[in-house]
CSV table of C-alpha atoms in Angstrom, one decimal:
chain,number,residue,atom,x,y,z
A,3,UNK,CA,100.1,109.0,123.4
A,4,UNK,CA,100.6,105.3,123.2
A,5,UNK,CA,103.5,103.6,121.3
A,6,UNK,CA,100.8,102.5,118.8
A,7,UNK,CA,99.8,106.1,118.1
A,8,UNK,CA,103.5,107.2,117.9
A,9,UNK,CA,104.2,104.5,115.3
A,10,UNK,CA,101.4,105.8,113.1
A,11,UNK,CA,102.4,109.4,113.6
A,12,UNK,CA,106.0,108.6,112.8
A,13,UNK,CA,104.9,106.8,109.6
A,14,UNK,CA,102.7,109.8,108.6
A,15,UNK,CA,105.6,112.2,109.2
A,16,UNK,CA,107.9,110.0,107.1
A,17,UNK,CA,105.5,110.1,104.2
A,18,UNK,CA,105.1,113.9,104.5
A,19,UNK,CA,108.9,114.3,104.5
A,20,UNK,CA,109.2,112.0,101.5
A,21,UNK,CA,106.7,114.1,99.5
A,22,UNK,CA,108.5,117.3,100.5
A,23,UNK,CA,111.9,116.0,99.4
A,24,UNK,CA,111.1,114.4,96.0
A,25,UNK,CA,113.9,114.6,93.5
A,26,UNK,CA,113.4,116.4,90.2
A,27,UNK,CA,111.7,119.4,91.6
A,28,UNK,CA,113.3,122.7,91.1
A,29,UNK,CA,114.6,124.5,94.1
A,30,UNK,CA,114.8,128.2,94.1
A,31,UNK,CA,117.1,130.1,96.5
A,32,UNK,CA,115.0,131.9,99.1
A,33,UNK,CA,115.5,135.6,99.7
A,34,UNK,CA,117.0,136.7,103.0
A,35,UNK,CA,114.2,136.8,105.6
A,36,UNK,CA,114.3,139.2,108.5
A,37,UNK,CA,114.8,137.6,112.0
A,38,UNK,CA,111.4,138.7,113.3
A,39,UNK,CA,109.7,137.0,110.4
A,40,UNK,CA,111.6,133.8,110.9
A,41,UNK,CA,110.5,133.8,114.6
A,42,UNK,CA,106.9,134.4,113.6
A,43,UNK,CA,107.1,131.7,111.0
A,44,UNK,CA,108.7,129.3,113.5
A,45,UNK,CA,105.8,130.0,115.8
A,46,UNK,CA,103.2,129.3,113.2
A,47,UNK,CA,105.1,126.0,112.3
A,48,UNK,CA,105.1,124.9,115.9
A,49,UNK,CA,101.4,125.9,116.3
A,50,UNK,CA,100.6,123.9,113.1
A,51,UNK,CA,102.5,120.9,114.3
A,52,UNK,CA,100.6,121.1,117.6
A,53,UNK,CA,97.3,121.3,115.8
A,54,UNK,CA,98.3,118.4,113.6
A,55,UNK,CA,99.2,116.3,116.7
A,56,UNK,CA,95.9,117.2,118.3
A,57,UNK,CA,93.9,116.4,115.2
A,58,UNK,CA,95.8,113.1,114.8
A,59,UNK,CA,95.2,112.3,118.5
A,60,UNK,CA,91.5,113.0,118.2
A,61,UNK,CA,91.2,111.0,114.9
A,62,UNK,CA,93.1,108.1,116.3
A,63,UNK,CA,91.8,108.1,119.8
A,64,UNK,CA,92.9,105.4,122.3
A,65,UNK,CA,90.5,103.7,124.6
A,66,UNK,CA,91.4,102.9,128.3
A,67,UNK,CA,93.4,99.8,127.3
A,68,UNK,CA,95.3,101.7,124.5
A,69,UNK,CA,95.1,101.3,120.8
A,70,UNK,CA,92.7,102.6,118.2
A,71,UNK,CA,89.1,103.0,119.2
A,72,UNK,CA,86.3,105.4,119.1
A,73,UNK,CA,82.6,105.5,118.1
A,74,UNK,CA,82.0,105.7,114.4
A,75,UNK,CA,79.3,108.2,115.0
A,76,UNK,CA,82.0,110.7,116.0
A,77,UNK,CA,83.9,110.2,112.7
A,78,UNK,CA,87.0,108.8,114.5
A,79,UNK,CA,89.2,106.2,113.0
A,80,UNK,CA,87.8,103.1,114.6
A,81,UNK,CA,89.7,99.8,115.2
A,82,UNK,CA,86.8,98.0,113.4
A,83,UNK,CA,87.3,100.3,110.4
A,84,UNK,CA,91.0,99.8,110.4
A,85,UNK,CA,90.6,96.0,110.4
A,86,UNK,CA,87.9,96.2,107.7
A,87,UNK,CA,90.1,98.3,105.5
A,88,UNK,CA,93.1,96.0,105.8
A,89,UNK,CA,93.8,93.2,103.4
A,90,UNK,CA,96.2,91.2,105.6
A,91,UNK,CA,96.9,91.3,109.3
A,92,UNK,CA,99.4,88.7,110.6
A,93,UNK,CA,102.3,88.0,112.9
A,94,UNK,CA,105.5,86.1,112.2
A,95,UNK,CA,109.2,86.0,111.4
A,96,UNK,CA,110.7,87.4,108.2
A,97,UNK,CA,112.2,84.7,106.1
A,98,UNK,CA,113.4,86.8,103.2
A,99,UNK,CA,113.1,90.1,101.5
A,100,UNK,CA,113.9,90.1,97.7
A,101,UNK,CA,113.6,92.6,94.9
A,102,UNK,CA,110.3,92.3,93.1
A,103,UNK,CA,110.2,92.5,89.2
A,104,UNK,CA,108.5,95.9,89.6
A,105,UNK,CA,110.7,98.8,90.7
A,106,UNK,CA,110.1,100.1,94.2
A,107,UNK,CA,108.6,96.8,95.4
A,108,UNK,CA,109.9,93.8,97.3
A,109,UNK,CA,108.8,90.2,97.8
A,110,UNK,CA,108.4,89.7,101.6
A,111,UNK,CA,108.3,86.1,102.8
A,112,UNK,CA,107.1,85.5,106.3
A,113,UNK,CA,106.8,82.4,108.5
A,114,UNK,CA,103.4,83.3,109.9
A,115,UNK,CA,102.6,82.2,113.5
A,116,UNK,CA,99.3,84.1,113.8
A,117,UNK,CA,96.8,85.1,111.2
A,118,UNK,CA,94.3,87.8,112.2
A,119,UNK,CA,92.9,88.7,108.8
A,120,UNK,CA,92.2,86.5,107.0
A,121,UNK,CA,91.7,84.1,109.9
A,122,UNK,CA,93.9,81.4,108.3
A,123,UNK,CA,96.6,81.2,105.7
A,124,UNK,CA,99.8,79.5,104.7
A,125,UNK,CA,102.5,78.8,107.3
A,126,UNK,CA,104.9,80.6,105.0
A,127,UNK,CA,103.4,83.4,103.0
A,128,UNK,CA,104.9,85.7,100.3
A,129,UNK,CA,103.7,89.2,99.8
A,130,UNK,CA,104.4,91.7,97.0
A,131,UNK,CA,104.8,95.0,98.9
A,132,UNK,CA,106.1,98.5,98.6
A,133,UNK,CA,109.8,98.6,99.4
A,134,UNK,CA,109.9,100.4,102.7
A,135,UNK,CA,113.5,101.6,101.9
A,136,UNK,CA,112.7,102.9,98.4
A,137,UNK,CA,112.4,106.5,99.6
A,138,UNK,CA,114.2,106.0,102.9
A,139,UNK,CA,110.8,106.0,104.7
A,140,UNK,CA,111.6,103.0,106.8
A,141,UNK,CA,114.5,100.5,107.1
A,142,UNK,CA,113.9,97.3,105.1
A,143,UNK,CA,112.9,94.2,107.1
A,144,UNK,CA,115.6,91.7,108.0
A,145,UNK,CA,115.4,87.9,107.9
A,146,UNK,CA,114.7,86.6,111.4
A,147,UNK,CA,112.9,89.8,112.5
A,148,UNK,CA,109.6,89.2,114.3
A,149,UNK,CA,106.8,91.5,113.1
A,150,UNK,CA,103.1,92.1,113.3
A,151,UNK,CA,102.3,93.5,109.9
A,152,UNK,CA,99.3,95.1,108.3
A,153,UNK,CA,98.9,95.2,104.5
A,154,UNK,CA,96.4,97.8,103.3
A,155,UNK,CA,93.9,97.2,100.5
A,156,UNK,CA,95.8,100.0,98.5
A,157,UNK,CA,98.7,98.3,96.8
A,158,UNK,CA,100.6,101.6,96.7
A,159,UNK,CA,100.5,101.9,100.5
A,160,UNK,CA,103.4,101.0,102.7
A,161,UNK,CA,103.1,97.8,104.8
A,162,UNK,CA,102.6,98.9,108.4
A,163,UNK,CA,104.9,96.8,110.6
A,164,UNK,CA,105.2,96.6,114.4
A,165,UNK,CA,108.1,95.3,116.4
A,166,UNK,CA,109.0,94.6,120.0
A,167,UNK,CA,106.7,95.7,122.8
A,168,UNK,CA,104.3,97.4,120.4
A,169,UNK,CA,103.2,94.0,119.0
A,170,UNK,CA,101.2,92.9,122.1
A,171,UNK,CA,99.3,96.2,122.2
A,172,UNK,CA,98.5,96.1,118.5
A,173,UNK,CA,97.5,92.4,118.7
A,174,UNK,CA,95.0,93.2,121.5
A,175,UNK,CA,93.5,96.0,119.5
A,176,UNK,CA,93.1,93.8,116.4
A,177,UNK,CA,91.6,90.9,118.4
A,178,UNK,CA,89.1,93.3,120.1
A,179,UNK,CA,88.1,94.8,116.7
A,180,UNK,CA,87.8,91.6,114.7
A,181,UNK,CA,84.2,90.7,115.7
A,182,UNK,CA,83.0,94.3,115.0
A,183,UNK,CA,84.7,94.3,111.6
A,184,UNK,CA,83.4,91.0,110.4
A,185,UNK,CA,81.3,91.4,107.3
A,186,UNK,CA,82.0,95.1,106.9
A,187,UNK,CA,83.1,96.6,103.7
A,188,UNK,CA,85.7,99.4,103.6
A,189,UNK,CA,84.0,102.4,102.0
A,190,UNK,CA,85.7,105.4,103.5
A,191,UNK,CA,89.1,104.3,104.8
A,192,UNK,CA,88.0,103.3,108.2
A,193,UNK,CA,86.3,106.5,109.3
A,194,UNK,CA,82.7,106.8,110.1
A,195,UNK,CA,80.4,104.2,108.8
A,196,UNK,CA,82.3,101.4,107.1
């Protein structure tokens, strides 16, 4: 599994954990469970996690150079579909992160060095984004931090951000997918025929 795949899996698991731990839901004390049943349950949980990892690995298959790829005819998440379903893909340094007027959102200002989608843009751009720290899903970005970030078309989705060594791999995946994504509409979240 590449670091690109691990980053997406980590994000998915954070979102699942956030949903499971929402406040305001009533918690009922569980009855004492026999040890044999706990072991069997643990086995099923591990088997389920392995299946989820396998499904995720198949859905987000990597090609020989790493990164998202896969023929659309197989229903895999394709790099072209990912690019087509993204609103913004860019790289640069965080200038500031400020509270937005709407709760749970921030204003992210970035000094953009490379625009991927759209192909061009302002040297310093400001984005209204979901606050990554609102549910403890991710740490909030810091001024001076270098990121490659992807903003989904869904305004309620977290911004996907890549740091460090992962940036080069993701950049290559995006650059390879851009020609195939040109002119495509996002109709099914990047799976199959976009």
